[in-house]
CSV table of C-alpha atoms and ligand atoms in Angstrom, one decimal:
chain,number,residue,atom,x,y,z
A,189,MET,CA,102.7,115.0,65.0
A,190,GLN,CA,105.2,115.9,67.7
A,191,ILE,CA,107.7,113.6,69.3
A,192,HIS,CA,106.8,113.2,72.9
A,193,ILE,CA,110.3,112.4,74.1
A,194,PHE,CA,109.3,111.7,77.7
A,195,SER,CA,107.2,108.8,76.5
A,196,LEU,CA,109.9,107.0,74.5
A,197,THR,CA,112.9,104.8,75.4
A,198,CYS,CA,116.1,105.7,73.5
A,199,ALA,CA,115.6,102.7,71.1
A,200,GLU,CA,112.0,103.9,70.4
A,201,LEU,CA,113.3,107.4,69.8
A,202,ALA,CA,115.9,106.1,67.4
A,203,ALA,CA,113.2,104.3,65.4
A,204,GLU,CA,111.1,107.5,65.3
A,205,LEU,CA,114.1,109.6,64.2
A,206,ASN,CA,114.8,107.0,61.5
A,207,ARG,CA,111.2,107.0,60.3
A,208,ARG,CA,110.9,110.7,60.2
A,209,TYR,CA,114.4,112.0,59.1
A,210,GLY,CA,116.5,109.0,58.2
A,211,LYS,CA,118.5,109.4,61.4
A,212,GLY,CA,118.9,106.9,64.2
A,213,HIS,CA,120.8,105.8,67.3
A,214,TYR,CA,123.5,108.5,67.2
A,215,HIS,CA,121.1,111.4,67.5
A,216,ALA,CA,118.7,109.6,69.8
A,217,ARG,CA,121.5,108.8,72.3
A,218,ALA,CA,122.6,112.4,72.2
A,219,LEU,CA,119.0,113.6,72.8
A,220,CYS,CA,118.5,111.2,75.7
A,221,ARG,CA,121.9,112.1,77.2
A,222,GLU,CA,121.2,115.9,77.1
A,223,ILE,CA,117.6,115.6,78.5
A,224,PHE,CA,117.7,112.6,80.8
A,225,LYS,CA,121.3,112.5,81.9
A,226,ALA,CA,122.3,116.2,81.9
A,227,GLY,CA,118.8,117.5,82.6
A,228,THR,CA,119.0,120.2,79.9
A,229,THR,CA,116.3,120.8,77.3
A,230,ALA,CA,118.6,123.0,75.3
A,231,PHE,CA,119.9,120.1,73.3
A,232,ALA,CA,120.7,122.1,70.2
A,233,SER,CA,124.1,123.2,71.5
A,234,ALA,CA,125.3,119.6,71.9
A,235,PRO,CA,128.1,118.7,69.4
A,236,GLU,CA,125.9,116.1,67.6
A,237,PHE,CA,123.3,118.7,66.8
A,238,VAL,CA,125.7,121.6,66.0
A,239,ARG,CA,127.0,119.4,63.3
A,240,SER,CA,123.5,118.7,61.9
A,241,PRO,CA,121.8,122.1,61.7
A,242,SER,CA,118.9,121.1,59.5
A,243,LEU,CA,118.1,118.1,61.7
A,244,THR,CA,118.3,120.3,64.7
A,245,LEU,CA,115.9,122.8,63.2
A,246,GLN,CA,113.4,119.9,62.6
A,247,LEU,CA,113.9,118.5,66.1
A,248,CYS,CA,113.4,122.0,67.7
A,249,ARG,CA,110.1,122.1,65.8
A,250,ASP,CA,109.0,118.5,66.5
A,251,VAL,CA,110.3,117.5,69.9
A,252,CYS,CA,107.6,118.0,72.5
A,253,LEU,CA,108.4,118.3,76.2
A,254,PRO,CA,105.8,117.9,78.9
A,255,SER,CA,104.1,121.1,79.8
A,256,CYS,CA,103.9,120.2,83.6
A,257,ARG,CA,105.2,122.7,86.0
A,258,ILE,CA,105.9,122.7,89.7
A,259,VAL,CA,103.4,125.0,91.5
A,260,GLU,CA,104.2,124.3,95.1
A,261,GLN,CA,106.8,122.7,97.4
A,262,ILE,CA,106.5,122.0,101.1
A,263,GLU,CA,109.4,120.5,103.0
A,264,ASP,CA,109.6,119.0,106.5
A,265,GLY,CA,112.0,116.1,106.4
A,266,VAL,CA,110.4,115.0,103.2
A,267,LEU,CA,109.7,117.3,100.2
A,268,LYS,CA,106.2,117.2,98.7
A,269,PHE,CA,105.7,119.0,95.4
A,270,ALA,CA,102.6,119.7,93.5
A,271,SER,CA,102.6,119.8,89.7
A,272,ALA,CA,100.1,121.5,87.4
A,273,LEU,CA,99.2,119.4,84.3
A,274,ASP,CA,98.5,121.1,81.0
A,275,ASP,CA,94.7,120.9,81.7
A,276,GLY,CA,95.1,122.6,85.1
A,277,HIS,CA,94.7,119.5,87.2
A,278,LEU,CA,97.2,119.0,90.0
A,279,ILE,CA,99.1,116.0,91.2
A,280,GLU,CA,101.5,115.5,94.1
A,281,SER,CA,104.8,113.7,94.5
A,282,VAL,CA,107.0,113.2,97.5
A,283,ILE,CA,110.8,113.0,97.8
A,284,ILE,CA,111.8,111.0,100.8
A,285,PRO,CA,115.5,111.2,101.7
A,286,SER,CA,117.1,108.7,104.1
A,287,HIS,CA,120.7,108.3,105.2
A,288,ASP,CA,121.9,106.4,102.2
A,289,ARG,CA,119.3,106.8,99.5
A,290,THR,CA,116.4,108.9,98.3
A,291,THR,CA,113.0,107.6,97.3
A,292,LEU,CA,110.5,109.3,95.1
A,293,CYS,CA,106.8,108.6,95.5
A,294,VAL,CA,105.1,109.2,92.2
A,295,SER,CA,101.4,109.6,91.2
A,296,SER,CA,99.9,107.5,88.4
A,297,GLN,CA,96.5,109.2,88.2
A,298,ALA,CA,95.0,112.5,89.1
A,299,GLY,CA,92.6,111.4,91.9
A,300,CYS,CA,91.7,107.8,92.2
A,301,ARG,CA,88.6,105.8,91.7
A,302,MET,CA,89.3,103.1,94.3
A,303,ALA,CA,87.7,105.1,97.1
A,304,CYS,CA,89.6,103.5,100.0
A,305,SER,CA,87.8,104.9,103.0
A,306,PHE,CA,91.0,105.9,104.9
A,307,CYS,CA,92.7,107.7,102.0
A,308,THR,CA,92.5,111.4,101.1
A,309,THR,CA,93.2,110.8,97.4
A,310,GLY,CA,90.3,108.3,97.4
A,311,ALA,CA,88.0,111.1,98.7
A,312,MET,CA,88.9,113.2,95.7
A,313,GLY,CA,87.4,110.7,93.3
A,314,PHE,CA,88.9,110.0,89.9
A,315,ILE,CA,89.9,112.8,87.5
A,316,ARG,CA,92.0,111.1,84.8
A,317,ASN,CA,94.9,108.8,84.1
A,318,LEU,CA,98.3,110.4,83.8
A,319,SER,CA,100.0,110.1,80.5
A,320,VAL,CA,103.4,108.4,80.2
A,321,GLU,CA,105.2,111.7,80.0
A,322,GLU,CA,103.3,113.1,83.1
A,323,ILE,CA,104.5,110.1,85.1
A,324,VAL,CA,108.1,110.3,83.8
A,325,TRP,CA,108.1,114.0,84.3
A,326,GLN,CA,107.8,113.6,88.1
A,327,VAL,CA,111.2,111.8,88.1
A,328,TYR,CA,112.8,114.4,85.9
A,329,ALA,CA,111.4,117.2,88.0
A,330,ALA,CA,112.7,115.7,91.3
A,331,ARG,CA,116.1,115.0,89.8
A,332,PHE,CA,116.8,118.1,87.7
A,333,LEU,CA,114.4,120.8,88.8
A,334,LEU,CA,114.5,120.1,92.5
A,335,SER,CA,118.1,118.8,92.4
A,336,HIS,CA,117.5,115.6,94.4
A,337,ARG,CA,119.1,112.3,93.6
A,338,VAL,CA,116.4,109.6,93.0
A,339,ASP,CA,117.6,106.1,93.8
A,340,ASN,CA,114.2,104.4,94.3
A,341,ILE,CA,110.8,105.0,93.0
A,342,VAL,CA,107.5,103.9,94.6
A,343,PHE,CA,104.2,104.1,92.8
A,344,MET,CA,102.4,104.9,96.0
A,345,GLY,CA,101.2,108.5,95.2
A,346,MET,CA,97.9,109.5,93.9
A,347,GLY,CA,96.0,106.8,92.0
A,348,GLU,CA,96.0,103.0,91.5
A,349,PRO,CA,98.8,102.2,89.0
A,350,LEU,CA,97.2,99.0,87.8
A,351,ASP,CA,94.1,101.1,86.8
A,352,ASN,CA,96.4,102.9,84.4
A,353,LEU,CA,98.5,99.9,83.5
A,354,ASP,CA,99.5,100.6,79.9
A,355,ASN,CA,100.8,104.1,80.7
A,356,VAL,CA,102.5,102.9,83.9
A,357,VAL,CA,104.3,100.0,82.1
A,358,GLN,CA,105.6,102.3,79.3
A,359,ALA,CA,106.7,104.8,82.0
A,360,LEU,CA,108.6,102.0,83.7
A,361,ARG,CA,110.4,101.2,80.4
A,362,VAL,CA,111.3,104.9,80.0
A,363,ILE,CA,112.4,105.4,83.6
A,364,SER,CA,114.5,102.2,83.7
A,365,ASP,CA,116.1,102.8,80.2
A,366,GLN,CA,119.9,102.8,80.7
A,367,ARG,CA,120.3,105.5,78.1
A,368,GLY,CA,117.8,107.7,79.9
A,369,LEU,CA,116.9,108.1,83.6
A,370,ASP,CA,118.4,104.7,84.3
A,371,ILE,CA,116.6,103.7,87.5
A,372,PRO,CA,116.5,99.9,87.4
A,373,LEU,CA,113.2,98.0,87.8
A,374,SER,CA,114.7,96.4,90.9
A,375,HIS,CA,114.6,99.9,92.5
A,376,ILE,CA,111.0,100.5,91.5
A,377,THR,CA,108.0,99.4,93.6
A,378,LEU,CA,104.5,99.3,92.2
A,379,SER,CA,101.8,99.3,94.8
A,380,THR,CA,98.3,98.1,94.2
A,381,ALA,CA,95.1,98.2,96.2
A,382,GLY,CA,94.4,94.7,94.9
A,383,HIS,CA,93.5,95.2,91.2
A,384,ALA,CA,93.5,91.5,90.3
A,385,ASP,CA,92.9,91.9,86.6
A,386,GLY,CA,95.8,94.4,86.5
A,387,LEU,CA,97.9,92.0,88.4
A,388,ALA,CA,97.2,89.2,85.9
A,389,ARG,CA,98.1,91.5,83.0
A,390,LEU,CA,101.3,92.7,84.8
A,391,ALA,CA,102.2,89.1,85.5
A,392,ALA,CA,102.0,88.3,81.8
A,393,LEU,CA,104.7,90.9,81.1
A,394,ASN,CA,107.1,88.9,83.3
A,395,LEU,CA,108.9,92.0,84.8
A,396,THR,CA,110.4,89.8,87.5
A,397,ARG,CA,112.8,92.5,88.7
A,398,LEU,CA,110.0,95.0,89.4
A,399,ARG,CA,109.0,95.1,93.1
A,400,LEU,CA,105.4,94.6,94.0
A,401,ALA,CA,103.5,95.9,97.0
A,402,VAL,CA,99.9,95.2,97.9
A,403,SER,CA,97.9,97.5,100.2
A,404,LEU,CA,96.0,94.9,102.1
A,405,ASN,CA,94.7,96.4,105.4
A,406,ALA,CA,92.3,93.6,106.3
A,407,ALA,CA,92.2,89.8,105.5
A,408,ASP,CA,88.5,89.1,105.8
A,409,ASP,CA,86.2,90.1,103.0
A,410,VAL,CA,83.6,91.9,105.0
A,411,LEU,CA,86.0,94.2,106.7
A,412,ARG,CA,88.2,94.7,103.6
A,413,SER,CA,85.3,95.6,101.4
A,414,SER,CA,84.2,98.2,104.0
A,415,LEU,CA,87.6,99.8,103.9
A,416,MET,CA,88.5,99.2,100.3
A,417,PRO,CA,85.6,98.9,97.9
A,418,ILE,CA,87.9,97.3,95.3
A,419,ASN,CA,87.5,94.2,97.4
A,420,ASN,CA,83.9,93.9,96.2
A,421,LYS,CA,85.1,93.4,92.7
A,422,TYR,CA,88.3,91.4,93.5
A,423,PRO,CA,87.8,89.6,96.8
A,424,LEU,CA,90.6,88.2,98.8
A,425,SER,CA,90.5,84.7,97.3
A,426,ARG,CA,91.0,86.2,93.8
A,427,LEU,CA,93.7,88.5,95.0
A,428,ARG,CA,95.5,85.6,96.7
A,429,GLN,CA,95.4,83.5,93.5
A,430,GLU,CA,97.0,86.3,91.6
A,431,LEU,CA,99.7,86.8,94.2
A,432,LEU,CA,100.5,83.1,94.3
A,433,SER,CA,101.1,83.1,90.6
A,434,PHE,CA,102.8,86.4,90.3
A,435,PRO,CA,106.3,86.0,88.7
A,436,LEU,CA,109.1,87.0,91.1
A,437,CYS,CA,112.8,86.8,90.7
A,438,LYS,CA,114.7,84.1,92.7
A,439,GLY,CA,114.3,85.0,96.4
A,440,GLY,CA,111.9,87.8,95.5
A,441,ILE,CA,109.2,88.9,97.9
A,442,ILE,CA,105.9,90.8,97.8
A,443,PHE,CA,105.6,93.7,100.1
A,444,VAL,CA,102.3,93.8,102.0
A,445,GLU,CA,101.2,97.2,103.4
A,446,TYR,CA,98.9,97.1,106.3
A,447,VAL,CA,97.6,100.4,107.7
A,448,LEU,CA,96.6,100.0,111.3
A,449,LEU,CA,93.3,101.7,112.1
A,450,ALA,CA,92.6,102.0,115.8
A,451,GLY,CA,89.9,99.6,116.9
A,452,ILE,CA,89.1,98.5,113.3
A,453,ASN,CA,91.8,96.1,112.0
A,454,ASP,CA,94.4,96.1,114.8
A,455,SER,CA,93.4,93.1,117.1
A,456,LEU,CA,94.9,89.7,117.6
A,457,GLU,CA,92.1,88.2,115.6
A,458,HIS,CA,92.9,90.5,112.7
A,459,ALA,CA,96.6,89.5,112.9
A,460,ARG,CA,95.5,85.8,112.9
A,461,SER,CA,93.4,86.3,109.8
A,462,LEU,CA,96.2,88.2,108.1
A,463,ALA,CA,98.6,85.3,108.9
A,464,ARG,CA,96.2,82.8,107.4
A,465,PHE,CA,95.8,84.9,104.2
A,466,LEU,CA,99.6,85.2,103.8
A,467,ASP,CA,100.3,81.5,104.4
A,468,GLY,CA,102.5,80.2,101.6
A,469,LEU,CA,103.1,83.7,100.1
A,470,PRO,CA,106.7,85.1,100.0
A,471,VAL,CA,106.0,88.4,101.8
A,472,ARG,CA,107.3,91.1,104.0
A,473,VAL,CA,104.7,93.0,105.9
A,474,ASN,CA,105.0,96.7,106.6
A,475,VAL,CA,102.7,97.8,109.3
A,476,ILE,CA,102.0,101.5,109.3
A,477,ALA,CA,100.0,103.3,112.0
A,478,TYR,CA,97.2,105.3,110.4
A,479,ASN,CA,98.1,109.0,109.8
A,480,GLY,CA,95.0,110.7,111.1
A,481,ASP,CA,94.4,114.1,109.6
A,482,GLY,CA,90.9,114.5,111.0
A,483,SER,CA,89.2,114.1,107.6
A,484,THR,CA,88.1,110.5,108.3
A,485,VAL,CA,86.5,108.6,111.2
A,486,TYR,CA,89.6,106.6,111.8
A,487,GLY,CA,92.1,107.0,114.6
A,488,THR,CA,95.8,106.2,115.1
A,489,PRO,CA,96.4,103.1,117.3
A,490,PRO,CA,98.7,103.6,120.3
A,491,PRO,CA,102.4,102.5,119.8
A,492,GLU,CA,101.8,99.5,122.2
A,493,GLN,CA,99.0,98.2,119.9
A,494,VAL,CA,101.3,98.5,116.9
A,495,ARG,CA,104.0,96.7,118.7
A,496,GLN,CA,101.7,93.9,119.8
A,497,PHE,CA,100.2,93.5,116.3
A,498,CYS,CA,103.7,93.1,114.9
A,499,SER,CA,104.9,90.7,117.5
A,500,TRP,CA,101.8,88.5,116.9
A,501,LEU,CA,102.7,88.3,113.2
A,502,ALA,CA,106.3,87.7,114.0
A,503,GLY,CA,105.2,84.9,116.2
A,504,GLU,CA,103.6,83.3,113.2
A,505,LYS,CA,107.0,83.4,111.5
A,506,ILE,CA,106.0,86.3,109.2
A,507,PHE,CA,108.7,88.9,108.4
A,508,VAL,CA,107.1,92.1,109.7
A,509,ARG,CA,108.3,95.7,110.3
A,510,ALA,CA,106.5,98.6,111.9
A,511,ARG,CA,107.2,101.5,109.5
A,512,GLN,CA,107.2,105.1,110.3
A,513,SER,CA,105.2,107.1,107.7
A,514,ARG,CA,107.0,110.4,107.3
A,515,GLY,CA,105.6,113.7,106.2
A,516,GLN,CA,102.4,113.9,108.3
A,517,SER,CA,102.9,117.5,109.1
A,518,ILE,CA,102.8,118.5,105.4
A,519,MET,CA,100.2,115.9,104.4
A,520,ALA,CA,102.7,113.9,102.5
A,521,ALA,CA,102.4,110.6,104.3
A,522,CYS,CA,100.7,107.5,103.1
A,523,GLY,CA,97.1,108.1,102.2
A,524,GLN,CA,97.4,111.9,102.6
A,525,LEU,CA,98.2,113.1,99.1
A,526,GLY,CA,95.6,115.4,97.6
A,527,ALA,CA,94.5,116.8,100.9
A,528,SER,CA,95.9,120.3,100.1
A,529,LEU,CA,94.5,120.1,96.6
A,530,CYS,CA,91.0,119.4,97.8
A,531,ALA,CA,91.3,122.1,100.5
A,532,ASP,CA,92.4,124.7,97.9
A,533,ALA,CA,89.6,123.6,95.5
A,534,GLN,CA,87.0,124.1,98.2
A,535,ARG,CA,88.3,127.6,98.5
A,536,GLY,CA,88.1,128.0,94.7
A,537,ASP,CA,91.8,128.3,94.2
A,538,ARG,CA,92.4,125.2,92.2
A,539,SER,CA,90.7,122.6,90.1
A,540,CYS,CA,89.4,119.5,91.8
A,541,PRO,CA,87.1,116.7,90.6
A,542,ASP,CA,83.4,116.7,90.7
A,543,HIS,CA,83.2,113.0,90.8
A,544,PRO,CA,82.1,111.2,94.0
A,545,CYS,CA,84.3,108.3,95.0
A,546,ASN,CA,81.8,105.6,94.0
A,547,LEU,CA,83.1,104.0,90.9
A,548,LEU,CA,83.7,100.4,91.9
B,255,SF4,S1,94.9,104.1,99.0
B,255,SF4,FE1,95.6,104.1,96.8
B,255,SF4,S2,94.1,102.9,95.7
B,255,SF4,FE2,93.1,103.5,97.6
B,255,SF4,S3,92.0,105.4,97.2
B,255,SF4,FE3,94.1,105.9,98.0
B,255,SF4,S4,95.3,106.2,96.1
B,255,SF4,FE4,93.5,105.1,95.5
């Protein structure tokens, strides 16, 4: 059995080294330092390993690094990169620099089974969950292979993170490990389409520093179910119940993402129903005008409609911001990941799922 080092915290690695070779924290810390702090996989030349040649031989044999590789990069203000997994499937991640920090948007699944009607990834259908190391690898790749600082992470790429909760939670542990990549939970946002069972399980873990975002997009069940089939399984009343009991740190808030679709969910009545749903919840609402790529029936609302929608909410004393979604030109904006993968697959260049997006 190999040691999948991208799946382990430093403490877990130390326990594994102890179990296998009678070694412990000293070598585990050196391994984590070389790989996750220095970004080198040639750990054998580090002093701790030069002094322990037989252990080093065993580690070179047993330590397993992810076999993902970057196969494409496209840059236009943001940098989108596609990674090939060891079974040939592809995922996308996006590096979003701003004036004082850089955010990495990571994928948690190849494809997605949630089938949101406005989302390109949803149209791909579900391929499979990403392993812990495949999630962590995206952070490593952004930082060390593409040489970008990564201050914040958002789980808003391909997939519903709460549909792959066990692997996502272990990835959070590894990414936030101070002896490793050291990105604190308070800088990580997990975004869900409203997977209420997953929210309940996540709440039980009491990760109060983790930031939570909910992609809402409508606050009445009929409309929301038509946009997001997950609402059939977890209607708004259940979702609200989970949000009300979700553990937050003192002063903590839940981010609510609302993609405005022209003529669909952008009226005063929709804003009123959203305000009713949010009543009593500690939230900040991010309103994002839909990024039309021509692959769906939806249109982008005019800027005046976005402004009015936001001011209606603000008038209800809701903290709201109109957010610019960056990366439209390279299909890296919200809801656009996977478009290039599907297009290539249709041309026969790449793998893409057979599955229809009908699983909920
Ligand atoms: S919006 Fe998120 S949950 Fe919905 S289909 Fe797209 S990736 Fe999946």
